[in-house]
Coordinates of C-alpha atoms in Angstrom, one line a residue:
M5 CA 274.2 97.0 -45.3
G6 CA 273.3 95.2 -42.1
R7 CA 270.0 96.9 -42.0
F8 CA 269.3 95.7 -45.6
F9 CA 270.0 92.0 -44.8
R10 CA 268.0 92.3 -41.6
S11 CA 265.0 93.5 -43.7
I12 CA 265.5 90.6 -46.1
A13 CA 265.6 88.2 -43.2
A14 CA 262.4 89.7 -41.8
A15 CA 260.7 89.4 -45.1
T16 CA 261.8 85.8 -45.9
G17 CA 261.5 84.4 -42.4
F18 CA 265.2 83.3 -42.2
S19 CA 267.4 84.3 -39.3
L20 CA 270.7 85.9 -40.6
S21 CA 273.6 86.9 -38.5
L22 CA 276.7 88.8 -39.7
A23 CA 278.7 88.5 -36.5
T24 CA 281.3 86.0 -37.8
P25 CA 282.2 84.5 -41.2
L26 CA 281.4 81.1 -39.7
A27 CA 277.9 82.1 -38.8
A28 CA 277.5 83.6 -42.3
A29 CA 278.7 80.4 -44.0
A30 CA 276.3 78.4 -41.8
A31 CA 273.5 80.7 -42.7
E32 CA 274.4 80.4 -46.4
E33 CA 274.5 76.6 -46.1
S34 CA 271.2 76.4 -44.4
A35 CA 269.7 78.7 -47.0
T36 CA 270.9 76.6 -49.9
A37 CA 269.8 73.3 -48.3
P38 CA 266.4 72.0 -49.4
Q39 CA 263.6 73.2 -47.2
A40 CA 260.3 71.6 -46.6
A41 CA 257.4 73.3 -48.3
P42 CA 255.5 75.4 -45.7
K43 CA 252.0 74.1 -45.0
L44 CA 249.4 76.4 -46.3
E45 CA 246.2 76.7 -44.3
L46 CA 243.1 77.8 -46.2
I47 CA 241.2 80.3 -44.2
D48 CA 237.6 81.0 -45.3
P49 CA 237.0 84.7 -45.6
P50 CA 234.1 85.9 -43.4
P51 CA 230.9 86.2 -45.3
V52 CA 230.1 89.6 -46.5
P53 CA 226.6 90.6 -45.6
L54 CA 224.5 91.6 -48.6
P55 CA 222.2 94.5 -48.5
S56 CA 218.5 93.8 -48.1
A57 CA 216.1 94.1 -51.0
F58 CA 213.9 96.3 -48.8
S59 CA 216.8 98.7 -48.3
T60 CA 217.6 98.7 -52.1
K61 CA 214.1 98.7 -53.6
G62 CA 211.9 99.6 -50.6
Q63 CA 209.2 97.5 -48.9
R64 CA 206.6 98.6 -51.5
P65 CA 208.5 99.4 -54.7
K66 CA 206.7 101.7 -57.1
S67 CA 206.5 100.8 -60.8
N68 CA 208.8 102.9 -62.9
P69 CA 207.7 103.0 -66.6
T70 CA 210.8 105.1 -67.5
V71 CA 213.2 102.2 -67.3
L72 CA 212.3 101.2 -70.9
P73 CA 211.0 103.1 -74.0
P74 CA 207.2 103.4 -73.9
A75 CA 205.1 101.4 -76.3
A76 CA 204.1 103.1 -79.5
T77 CA 200.5 104.3 -79.6
K78 CA 200.1 104.7 -83.3
L79 CA 201.5 103.3 -86.5
D80 CA 204.0 105.0 -88.7
P81 CA 202.4 106.6 -91.8
A82 CA 203.9 103.9 -94.1
L83 CA 202.2 101.2 -92.0
Q84 CA 198.7 102.5 -91.8
R85 CA 197.4 99.8 -94.1
L86 CA 198.6 97.2 -91.7
A87 CA 196.3 98.2 -88.8
A88 CA 194.8 95.3 -86.9
P89 CA 191.3 94.2 -87.9
A90 CA 188.4 94.6 -85.5
T91 CA 188.7 92.7 -82.3
L92 CA 185.6 90.5 -82.9
A93 CA 186.0 90.2 -86.7
L94 CA 185.8 86.7 -88.1
P95 CA 186.1 86.0 -91.9
D96 CA 183.5 83.8 -93.5
K97 CA 184.6 83.9 -97.2
T98 CA 187.8 82.6 -98.9
D99 CA 188.5 85.9 -100.6
Q100 CA 188.8 87.5 -97.2
I101 CA 191.7 85.3 -96.1
K102 CA 193.4 84.7 -99.4
I103 CA 196.9 86.2 -99.4
V104 CA 197.1 89.1 -101.9
E105 CA 200.2 90.9 -100.7
L106 CA 203.7 90.1 -99.4
R107 CA 204.8 93.1 -97.3
P108 CA 208.5 93.5 -96.6
L109 CA 209.2 94.8 -93.0
S110 CA 212.2 95.9 -91.1
L111 CA 212.9 95.1 -87.5
Q112 CA 211.8 98.6 -86.5
D113 CA 208.5 98.1 -88.4
V114 CA 207.9 94.8 -86.7
E115 CA 208.4 96.4 -83.2
N116 CA 206.0 99.3 -84.1
L117 CA 203.3 96.9 -85.4
A118 CA 203.6 94.6 -82.4
E119 CA 203.3 97.4 -79.9
V120 CA 200.2 98.9 -81.6
N121 CA 198.4 95.8 -82.9
N122 CA 199.2 93.0 -80.5
P123 CA 195.9 91.9 -78.7
N124 CA 197.7 90.4 -75.7
L125 CA 199.4 93.6 -74.8
K126 CA 196.0 95.4 -75.0
A127 CA 194.6 92.8 -72.7
V128 CA 197.4 93.4 -70.2
A129 CA 196.8 97.1 -70.4
S130 CA 193.1 96.5 -69.7
R131 CA 194.1 94.6 -66.5
V132 CA 196.0 97.7 -65.4
D133 CA 192.8 99.7 -65.8
Q134 CA 190.9 97.1 -63.9
A135 CA 193.4 97.2 -61.0
Q136 CA 193.1 101.0 -60.9
S137 CA 189.3 100.8 -60.8
N138 CA 189.6 98.3 -57.9
L139 CA 191.9 100.7 -56.1
R140 CA 189.5 103.5 -56.5
A141 CA 186.6 101.3 -55.2
T142 CA 188.7 100.4 -52.1
I143 CA 189.6 104.0 -51.4
A144 CA 185.8 104.8 -51.3
A145 CA 185.7 103.3 -47.9
W146 CA 187.2 106.5 -46.5
Y147 CA 184.1 108.5 -47.7
P148 CA 180.6 108.6 -46.2
S149 CA 177.7 106.9 -47.9
F150 CA 174.2 108.3 -48.6
D151 CA 171.3 105.9 -49.2
F152 CA 167.8 106.8 -50.4
T153 CA 165.1 104.2 -49.9
T154 CA 161.4 104.2 -50.2
G155 CA 160.3 100.7 -49.1
N156 CA 157.0 99.8 -50.7
Q157 CA 155.4 103.2 -50.6
F158 CA 156.6 105.5 -53.2
P159 CA 153.7 106.0 -53.7
S160 CA 151.2 103.3 -52.8
W161 CA 147.4 103.3 -53.3
T162 CA 145.1 101.3 -51.1
Y163 CA 141.6 100.6 -52.1
G164 CA 139.1 98.2 -50.5
R165 CA 135.5 97.5 -49.6
Q166 CA 134.1 95.4 -46.7
Y167 CA 130.6 94.1 -46.5
N168 CA 129.1 93.1 -43.2
Y169 CA 125.9 91.1 -42.7
L170 CA 124.1 90.5 -39.4
N171 CA 122.1 87.3 -39.0
S172 CA 118.9 87.3 -36.9
I173 CA 116.1 84.7 -36.4
G174 CA 114.4 84.3 -39.7
S175 CA 116.1 87.2 -41.5
T176 CA 119.4 88.6 -42.6
T177 CA 120.1 92.3 -42.1
E178 CA 122.8 94.2 -44.0
G179 CA 125.2 95.7 -41.5
G180 CA 127.6 98.6 -41.8
N181 CA 129.8 98.5 -44.9
T182 CA 133.2 100.1 -45.0
Q183 CA 135.3 101.4 -47.9
T184 CA 138.9 102.5 -48.0
N185 CA 140.6 104.7 -50.6
R186 CA 144.0 106.0 -49.5
W187 CA 147.3 107.3 -51.1
A188 CA 150.6 107.1 -49.1
A189 CA 154.2 107.9 -49.8
T190 CA 157.3 107.3 -47.6
A191 CA 161.0 108.1 -48.1
N192 CA 164.1 107.3 -46.0
L193 CA 167.4 109.2 -46.4
G194 CA 170.3 107.5 -44.7
F195 CA 173.8 108.7 -43.9
N196 CA 176.7 106.4 -42.7
W197 CA 180.3 107.3 -42.2
D198 CA 182.9 104.9 -40.7
L199 CA 184.9 106.9 -38.2
I200 CA 187.0 103.8 -37.1
N201 CA 187.5 100.9 -39.5
P202 CA 190.6 98.8 -38.7
Q203 CA 190.4 97.0 -42.0
R204 CA 190.3 100.1 -44.2
V205 CA 194.0 100.9 -44.2
P206 CA 195.4 97.4 -45.0
Q207 CA 192.7 96.8 -47.7
V208 CA 193.7 100.1 -49.4
S209 CA 197.4 99.2 -49.1
A210 CA 196.8 95.7 -50.7
A211 CA 194.8 97.3 -53.5
R212 CA 197.5 99.8 -54.1
D213 CA 200.1 97.1 -54.2
A214 CA 198.0 95.1 -56.6
F215 CA 197.8 98.2 -58.9
E216 CA 201.6 98.5 -58.8
Q217 CA 201.9 94.8 -59.7
A218 CA 199.5 95.3 -62.6
K219 CA 201.7 98.1 -64.0
N220 CA 204.8 95.9 -63.5
T221 CA 203.0 93.1 -65.3
Y222 CA 202.4 95.4 -68.2
L223 CA 206.1 96.3 -68.4
I224 CA 206.9 92.6 -68.3
A225 CA 204.5 91.9 -71.1
L226 CA 205.9 94.8 -73.2
R227 CA 209.5 93.4 -72.7
D228 CA 208.3 89.9 -73.6
L229 CA 206.4 91.2 -76.7
R230 CA 209.5 93.0 -78.0
L231 CA 211.5 89.8 -77.4
Q232 CA 209.0 87.7 -79.2
A233 CA 208.8 90.2 -82.1
S234 CA 212.6 90.2 -82.4
Q235 CA 212.9 86.4 -82.2
A236 CA 210.1 85.9 -84.8
Y237 CA 211.8 88.3 -87.1
F238 CA 215.2 86.6 -86.7
Q239 CA 213.5 83.2 -87.3
L240 CA 212.1 84.6 -90.6
Q241 CA 215.5 85.9 -91.6
Y242 CA 216.9 82.5 -90.8
S243 CA 214.3 80.7 -92.9
D244 CA 214.9 83.1 -95.8
D245 CA 218.6 82.3 -95.6
N246 CA 217.9 78.6 -95.6
V247 CA 215.7 79.0 -98.7
R248 CA 218.6 80.8 -100.4
I249 CA 221.0 78.1 -99.4
G250 CA 218.7 75.4 -100.5
Q251 CA 218.2 77.1 -103.9
T252 CA 222.0 77.5 -104.4
S253 CA 222.5 73.8 -103.4
V254 CA 219.9 72.6 -105.9
Q255 CA 221.4 74.7 -108.6
A256 CA 224.9 73.2 -107.9
S257 CA 223.4 69.7 -107.9
L258 CA 221.7 70.3 -111.2
V259 CA 225.1 71.4 -112.7
S260 CA 226.8 68.3 -111.2
L261 CA 224.1 66.1 -112.6
R262 CA 224.3 67.8 -116.0
D263 CA 228.1 67.3 -116.1
A264 CA 227.8 63.7 -114.9
R265 CA 225.3 62.8 -117.6
A266 CA 227.4 64.5 -120.3
R267 CA 230.5 62.6 -119.2
Y268 CA 228.5 59.3 -119.0
Q269 CA 227.2 59.8 -122.6
A270 CA 230.7 60.6 -123.7
G271 CA 231.9 57.3 -122.2
V272 CA 234.3 58.8 -119.7
A273 CA 232.2 58.3 -116.6
T274 CA 230.2 55.5 -115.1
K275 CA 226.6 55.1 -114.2
L276 CA 227.5 55.2 -110.5
E277 CA 228.6 58.9 -110.9
V278 CA 225.3 59.8 -112.4
L279 CA 223.4 58.1 -109.5
E280 CA 225.6 59.9 -107.0
A281 CA 224.7 63.2 -108.6
E282 CA 221.0 62.3 -108.6
T283 CA 221.2 61.3 -104.9
Q284 CA 222.8 64.6 -104.0
L285 CA 220.1 66.5 -106.0
A286 CA 217.4 64.7 -104.1
R287 CA 219.1 65.6 -100.7
D288 CA 219.3 69.3 -101.7
Q289 CA 215.7 69.3 -102.9
N290 CA 214.6 67.9 -99.6
I291 CA 216.6 70.7 -97.9
L292 CA 214.9 73.3 -100.1
T293 CA 211.4 71.8 -99.4
T294 CA 211.9 71.9 -95.7
A295 CA 213.2 75.5 -95.9
L296 CA 210.2 76.6 -97.9
A297 CA 207.8 75.1 -95.4
T298 CA 209.7 76.7 -92.5
Q299 CA 209.7 80.1 -94.3
A300 CA 205.9 79.9 -94.8
N301 CA 205.4 79.0 -91.1
A302 CA 207.7 81.8 -89.9
R303 CA 205.9 84.4 -92.0
R304 CA 202.5 83.4 -90.7
D305 CA 203.8 83.2 -87.1
L306 CA 205.0 86.8 -87.5
A307 CA 201.6 87.8 -89.0
R308 CA 199.9 86.3 -86.0
L309 CA 202.1 88.1 -83.5
L310 CA 201.6 91.4 -85.3
D311 CA 197.8 90.9 -85.8
L312 CA 198.0 91.9 -89.4
P313 CA 195.1 91.9 -91.8
Q314 CA 194.0 88.5 -92.9
N315 CA 195.1 88.9 -96.5
I316 CA 198.7 90.2 -95.9
T317 CA 201.8 88.1 -95.1
P318 CA 205.0 89.8 -93.9
T319 CA 208.5 89.2 -95.3
A320 CA 211.9 90.2 -94.1
K321 CA 213.3 93.3 -95.6
Q322 CA 216.7 93.0 -94.1
P323 CA 219.1 90.0 -94.6
L324 CA 220.4 88.0 -91.8
R325 CA 223.4 89.9 -90.3
P326 CA 224.9 90.3 -86.8
L327 CA 222.8 92.8 -85.0
G328 CA 225.5 94.3 -82.8
V329 CA 227.9 93.8 -79.9
W330 CA 226.9 93.5 -76.2
L331 CA 228.8 96.1 -74.3
P332 CA 228.2 95.5 -70.5
S333 CA 230.2 92.9 -68.7
L334 CA 228.7 89.9 -67.0
E335 CA 228.7 91.6 -63.6
E336 CA 227.1 94.7 -65.0
S337 CA 224.5 92.6 -66.7
I338 CA 223.6 90.8 -63.5
L339 CA 223.3 94.1 -61.5
G340 CA 221.2 95.6 -64.3
A341 CA 218.8 92.6 -64.1
Y342 CA 218.6 93.1 -60.3
A343 CA 217.8 96.7 -60.8
F344 CA 215.4 96.7 -63.7
R345 CA 213.6 93.3 -63.7
E346 CA 210.0 93.9 -62.7
E347 CA 209.7 90.3 -61.5
L348 CA 211.7 91.1 -58.4
D349 CA 209.5 94.1 -57.6
N350 CA 206.4 92.0 -58.0
A351 CA 207.9 89.4 -55.6
L352 CA 208.4 92.2 -53.0
L353 CA 204.9 93.4 -53.5
D354 CA 203.6 89.9 -52.9
I355 CA 205.1 90.1 -49.5
S356 CA 203.5 93.5 -48.9
V357 CA 200.1 92.2 -50.0
S358 CA 200.3 89.3 -47.7
N359 CA 201.2 91.5 -44.7
S360 CA 198.3 93.8 -45.5
N361 CA 196.0 90.9 -45.7
A362 CA 197.2 89.8 -42.3
N363 CA 196.5 93.2 -40.8
A364 CA 193.0 93.1 -42.4
S365 CA 192.4 89.8 -40.7
L366 CA 193.2 91.2 -37.3
G367 CA 191.0 94.2 -38.0
A368 CA 187.9 91.9 -38.2
V369 CA 188.0 91.5 -34.4
Q370 CA 188.7 95.1 -33.5
P371 CA 185.9 97.7 -32.8
F372 CA 184.2 99.6 -35.7
L373 CA 182.6 102.9 -35.0
S374 CA 180.4 104.8 -37.5
I375 CA 178.1 107.8 -37.3
I376 CA 174.6 107.4 -38.7
N377 CA 171.7 109.7 -39.6
N378 CA 168.3 108.5 -40.8
F379 CA 165.7 110.9 -42.0
V380 CA 162.2 109.4 -42.6
T381 CA 159.2 111.3 -44.0
G382 CA 155.8 110.1 -45.1
R383 CA 152.5 111.5 -46.2
T384 CA 149.0 109.8 -46.4
F385 CA 145.7 111.2 -47.7
G386 CA 142.3 109.7 -48.6
Y387 CA 139.2 108.6 -46.9
A388 CA 137.9 105.5 -45.1
G389 CA 134.5 104.4 -43.6
L390 CA 130.9 104.1 -44.8
N391 CA 127.8 103.1 -42.9
A392 CA 124.3 103.2 -44.6
N393 CA 122.2 101.7 -41.7
T394 CA 122.9 104.2 -38.9
D395 CA 120.6 106.9 -37.9
E396 CA 123.2 109.5 -38.6
G397 CA 123.4 108.3 -42.2
F398 CA 126.6 107.8 -44.1
G399 CA 129.7 108.2 -41.9
I400 CA 132.9 109.1 -43.8
S401 CA 136.3 109.9 -42.3
S402 CA 138.8 111.6 -44.6
G403 CA 141.9 113.7 -44.3
Q404 CA 145.7 113.6 -44.7
T405 CA 148.7 113.1 -42.5
W406 CA 152.4 114.2 -42.7
A407 CA 155.0 112.7 -40.5
T408 CA 158.8 113.2 -40.3
D409 CA 161.5 111.5 -38.2
N410 CA 165.2 112.2 -37.9
T411 CA 167.6 109.9 -36.0
V412 CA 171.3 110.8 -35.4
G413 CA 173.6 108.4 -33.5
L414 CA 176.8 106.4 -33.3
N415 CA 177.0 102.7 -34.2
L416 CA 179.5 100.5 -32.5
R417 CA 180.3 97.0 -33.7
W418 CA 182.9 94.8 -32.0
S419 CA 183.3 91.1 -32.6
I420 CA 184.6 90.0 -29.3
F421 CA 185.0 86.3 -30.0
D422 CA 185.0 84.5 -33.4
G423 CA 186.4 81.1 -32.4
G424 CA 190.0 82.1 -33.4
R425 CA 189.2 82.6 -37.0
A426 CA 190.8 86.1 -37.4
R427 CA 193.9 85.0 -35.6
A428 CA 194.2 81.9 -37.8
Q429 CA 193.8 84.0 -41.0
Y430 CA 196.4 86.3 -39.7
R431 CA 198.9 83.4 -39.2
Q432 CA 198.0 82.2 -42.7
S433 CA 198.8 85.5 -44.3
K434 CA 202.0 85.8 -42.4
Q435 CA 203.0 82.3 -43.5
Q436 CA 202.2 83.3 -47.1
A437 CA 204.4 86.4 -46.7
Q438 CA 207.3 84.1 -45.7
E439 CA 206.5 81.9 -48.7
N440 CA 206.7 84.9 -50.9
A441 CA 210.1 85.8 -49.4
F442 CA 211.4 82.4 -50.3
R443 CA 210.0 82.9 -53.8
F444 CA 211.8 86.2 -54.0
A445 CA 215.1 84.4 -53.4
D446 CA 214.2 81.8 -56.0
T447 CA 213.4 84.5 -58.5
R448 CA 216.6 86.3 -57.7
D449 CA 218.7 83.2 -58.3
R450 CA 216.7 82.4 -61.5
V451 CA 217.2 85.9 -62.8
R452 CA 221.0 85.6 -62.3
F453 CA 221.1 82.2 -64.0
E454 CA 219.2 83.5 -67.0
V455 CA 221.6 86.4 -67.4
E456 CA 224.6 84.1 -67.0
Q457 CA 223.2 81.6 -69.4
S458 CA 222.4 84.2 -72.1
F459 CA 225.8 85.8 -71.6
N460 CA 227.7 82.5 -72.0
D461 CA 225.6 81.4 -74.9
L462 CA 226.3 84.7 -76.6
R463 CA 230.0 84.2 -76.2
A464 CA 229.7 80.7 -77.6
D465 CA 227.6 82.0 -80.5
T466 CA 230.3 84.7 -81.2
R467 CA 232.9 82.0 -81.4
T468 CA 230.7 79.8 -83.6
I469 CA 230.2 82.6 -86.1
Q470 CA 234.0 82.8 -86.5
T471 CA 234.5 79.1 -86.9
T472 CA 231.5 78.5 -89.2
S473 CA 232.5 81.4 -91.4
R474 CA 235.9 79.9 -91.9
E475 CA 234.3 76.6 -92.5
V476 CA 232.1 78.1 -95.3
L477 CA 235.2 79.7 -97.0
S478 CA 237.2 76.5 -96.8
S479 CA 234.3 74.4 -98.1
R480 CA 233.6 76.7 -101.0
E481 CA 237.2 76.6 -102.0
S482 CA 237.3 72.8 -101.7
L483 CA 234.3 72.5 -103.9
R484 CA 235.8 74.7 -106.5
L485 CA 239.0 72.7 -106.5
A486 CA 237.1 69.4 -106.6
R487 CA 235.1 70.6 -109.7
L488 CA 238.4 71.5 -111.4
R489 CA 239.8 68.1 -110.6
F490 CA 236.7 66.4 -111.9
Q491 CA 236.7 68.4 -115.1
A492 CA 240.4 67.5 -115.6
G493 CA 239.5 63.8 -115.0
V494 CA 241.8 63.3 -112.0
T495 CA 238.9 62.6 -109.5
T496 CA 235.4 61.2 -109.4
Q497 CA 232.0 62.6 -108.9
R498 CA 232.0 61.3 -105.3
E499 CA 234.6 64.0 -104.3
V500 CA 232.4 66.7 -105.9
V501 CA 229.3 65.4 -104.2
D502 CA 231.0 65.2 -100.8
N503 CA 232.4 68.7 -101.0
Q504 CA 229.1 70.1 -102.1
R505 CA 227.3 68.5 -99.2
D506 CA 230.0 69.9 -96.8
L507 CA 229.5 73.4 -98.2
T508 CA 225.7 73.2 -97.8
Q509 CA 225.9 72.0 -94.2
A510 CA 228.6 74.7 -93.5
Q511 CA 226.3 77.4 -94.8
L512 CA 223.4 76.1 -92.8
R513 CA 225.5 76.1 -89.7
Y514 CA 226.7 79.6 -90.3
A515 CA 223.1 80.9 -90.8
Q516 CA 222.1 79.1 -87.6
A517 CA 225.0 80.7 -85.7
L518 CA 224.0 84.2 -86.9
A519 CA 220.3 83.6 -85.9
D520 CA 221.4 82.3 -82.5
Y521 CA 223.7 85.2 -81.9
N522 CA 220.9 87.7 -82.7
R523 CA 218.5 85.8 -80.5
G524 CA 221.1 85.9 -77.7
L525 CA 221.3 89.7 -77.9
A526 CA 217.5 89.9 -77.7
D527 CA 217.5 87.6 -74.7
L528 CA 220.1 89.7 -72.9
R529 CA 218.1 92.8 -73.6
R530 CA 215.1 91.2 -72.1
R531 CA 216.7 89.5 -69.1
T532 CA 218.9 92.5 -68.0
G533 CA 216.7 95.4 -68.9
L534 CA 219.7 97.1 -70.5
D535 CA 219.9 98.3 -74.1
Q536 CA 223.6 98.9 -74.5
I537 CA 224.3 97.3 -77.9
A538 CA 226.8 98.7 -80.3
I539 CA 225.1 98.4 -83.7
C540 CA 227.2 96.7 -86.3
Q541 CA 228.0 98.9 -89.3
P542 CA 226.7 97.6 -92.6
P543 CA 229.4 96.3 -95.0
K544 CA 230.4 98.7 -97.8
L545 CA 229.4 96.9 -101.0
S546 CA 230.0 98.0 -104.5
A547 CA 227.2 99.5 -106.5
I548 CA 228.1 97.2 -109.4
K549 CA 226.8 93.7 -109.2
P550 CA 229.7 91.2 -109.5
L551 CA 229.6 88.9 -112.5
E552 CA 228.5 85.3 -111.8
D553 CA 229.8 82.2 -113.4
E554 CA 227.1 81.2 -115.8
T555 CA 228.3 77.6 -115.6
Y556 CA 226.7 77.2 -112.1
T557 CA 223.7 79.5 -112.6
V558 CA 220.8 77.4 -113.7
P559 CA 217.1 77.9 -113.0
V560 CA 215.5 75.7 -110.4
P561 CA 212.5 74.1 -112.0
P562 CA 209.3 73.6 -109.9
E563 CA 208.8 70.1 -108.7
P564 CA 205.3 68.6 -109.0
L565 CA 203.8 67.4 -105.7
P566 CA 202.8 63.7 -106.1
P567 CA 200.5 62.0 -103.6
A568 CA 202.2 60.8 -100.4
C569 CA 200.7 57.4 -100.8
S570 CA 202.7 56.7 -104.0
A571 CA 206.1 57.7 -102.5
P572 CA 206.6 54.5 -100.4
Y573 CA 205.6 52.3 -103.3
Q574 CA 208.0 54.0 -105.7
A575 CA 210.8 53.8 -103.2
A576 CA 210.1 50.1 -102.6
Q577 CA 210.0 49.4 -106.3
S578 CA 213.3 51.2 -107.0

């Protein structure tokens, strides 16, 4: 027992003694007396060193195209008619751009069309080929070069005559005349091979890093394209939902206006109720007009992104529904972004390129050694010379010559002093490498913030979907009760109009919440490089269409479009 109390005393910090009852009572009294709260000292934990990006990714990380599904290279058979027009095609007639087909597309169809048709992705892929060609051109510095030159004689023909006259006292005598007719050919074959080139290795390294950056840029462009395609499709779904809500609101307003006019003609309602119904109808028509314009713009924006034929407009085949549930936690999402975001790899490659440029700058003042071999050959044939006034008669010299020359040697070039230019360029490149290191830290922090922002926004959108759905249900029931009260004559048209407006706004907010939620999922996929989404199961609906209340099902008549100049005058006169 004593051991037990001693252990309690050691754990609590009190000194207990069981020698005498008096000591025990004193100990009990001191234990029950109020004690001063112990002063807590906050001790900062020592900072935990983080691993270096060079140890995690390497100083020159390689592009890894397997981190995301590859881009499609051909269209599905059902989408063959939606192939992109020629790159340099430009319509010049109205029937070439007139819309003749509305083509419903699913989200998978949109992604397939974007990956195959989008011209920006093709341009980025072309830059990858350009970087590869530049790398191949830089690697050529390791190989010897052969040059074949001929100068100005391959072949050359020389023809000329020279007339000489000798002047004497009182007469002029024709001297010896000469004539030249000669063919000549000369060729030079040169061989040069750099045995020592201090700039060759860093230049090849910089070109190789630039090639890896180009491949990473293609992966970034592919991720961005998929994000843009998804967001454009969600925007189209959202605009379709707004059109549906606007049409439903206009139908409800037409019913309210019909009832108000009927009650006014029966003498049980006032003119004010009719005006309130007309005002609400105008509001709902304005909502429908804005939604139709937004829908048309969303369709054409998607057509632009997909590079569809000029006479086809896409529509959304699938309704606006939650796409799925994001499975990774916030910490897993951040680590996924650190592991799969190509922007971080490009930042590290920028550091490597700057270091390679620094080494190339120092190589300019180091010795270069190359082996050379020049082989020169030439041939000349023809005749020259003619003298008609000599005793020997005509003197002609003719014949041909053949000459060859071969030179083999070493060529040494060493820039001993350049005024400090190479050393200054070296410092500049090293300073640029340090700048790129700072930019890597900025990119790392920005990547984390983007992931946290998307994750938090997605949680808020999830909560908003729940609240706005309850708001829609409550507003719909309130409108139903208000209509029953209005038909029973216990309320006014104002209550019906207010509840109808509340329902319209609640439906718009619910549609906005769904679109924002799907956009948040697409943002997280893009910003983390992960694709761990649990797809929502579609609701099980009955095959029999539910009966609708014909009282509130009325057609929406088309509204004429008057000139904009007459609208202010009509409003001012009303």
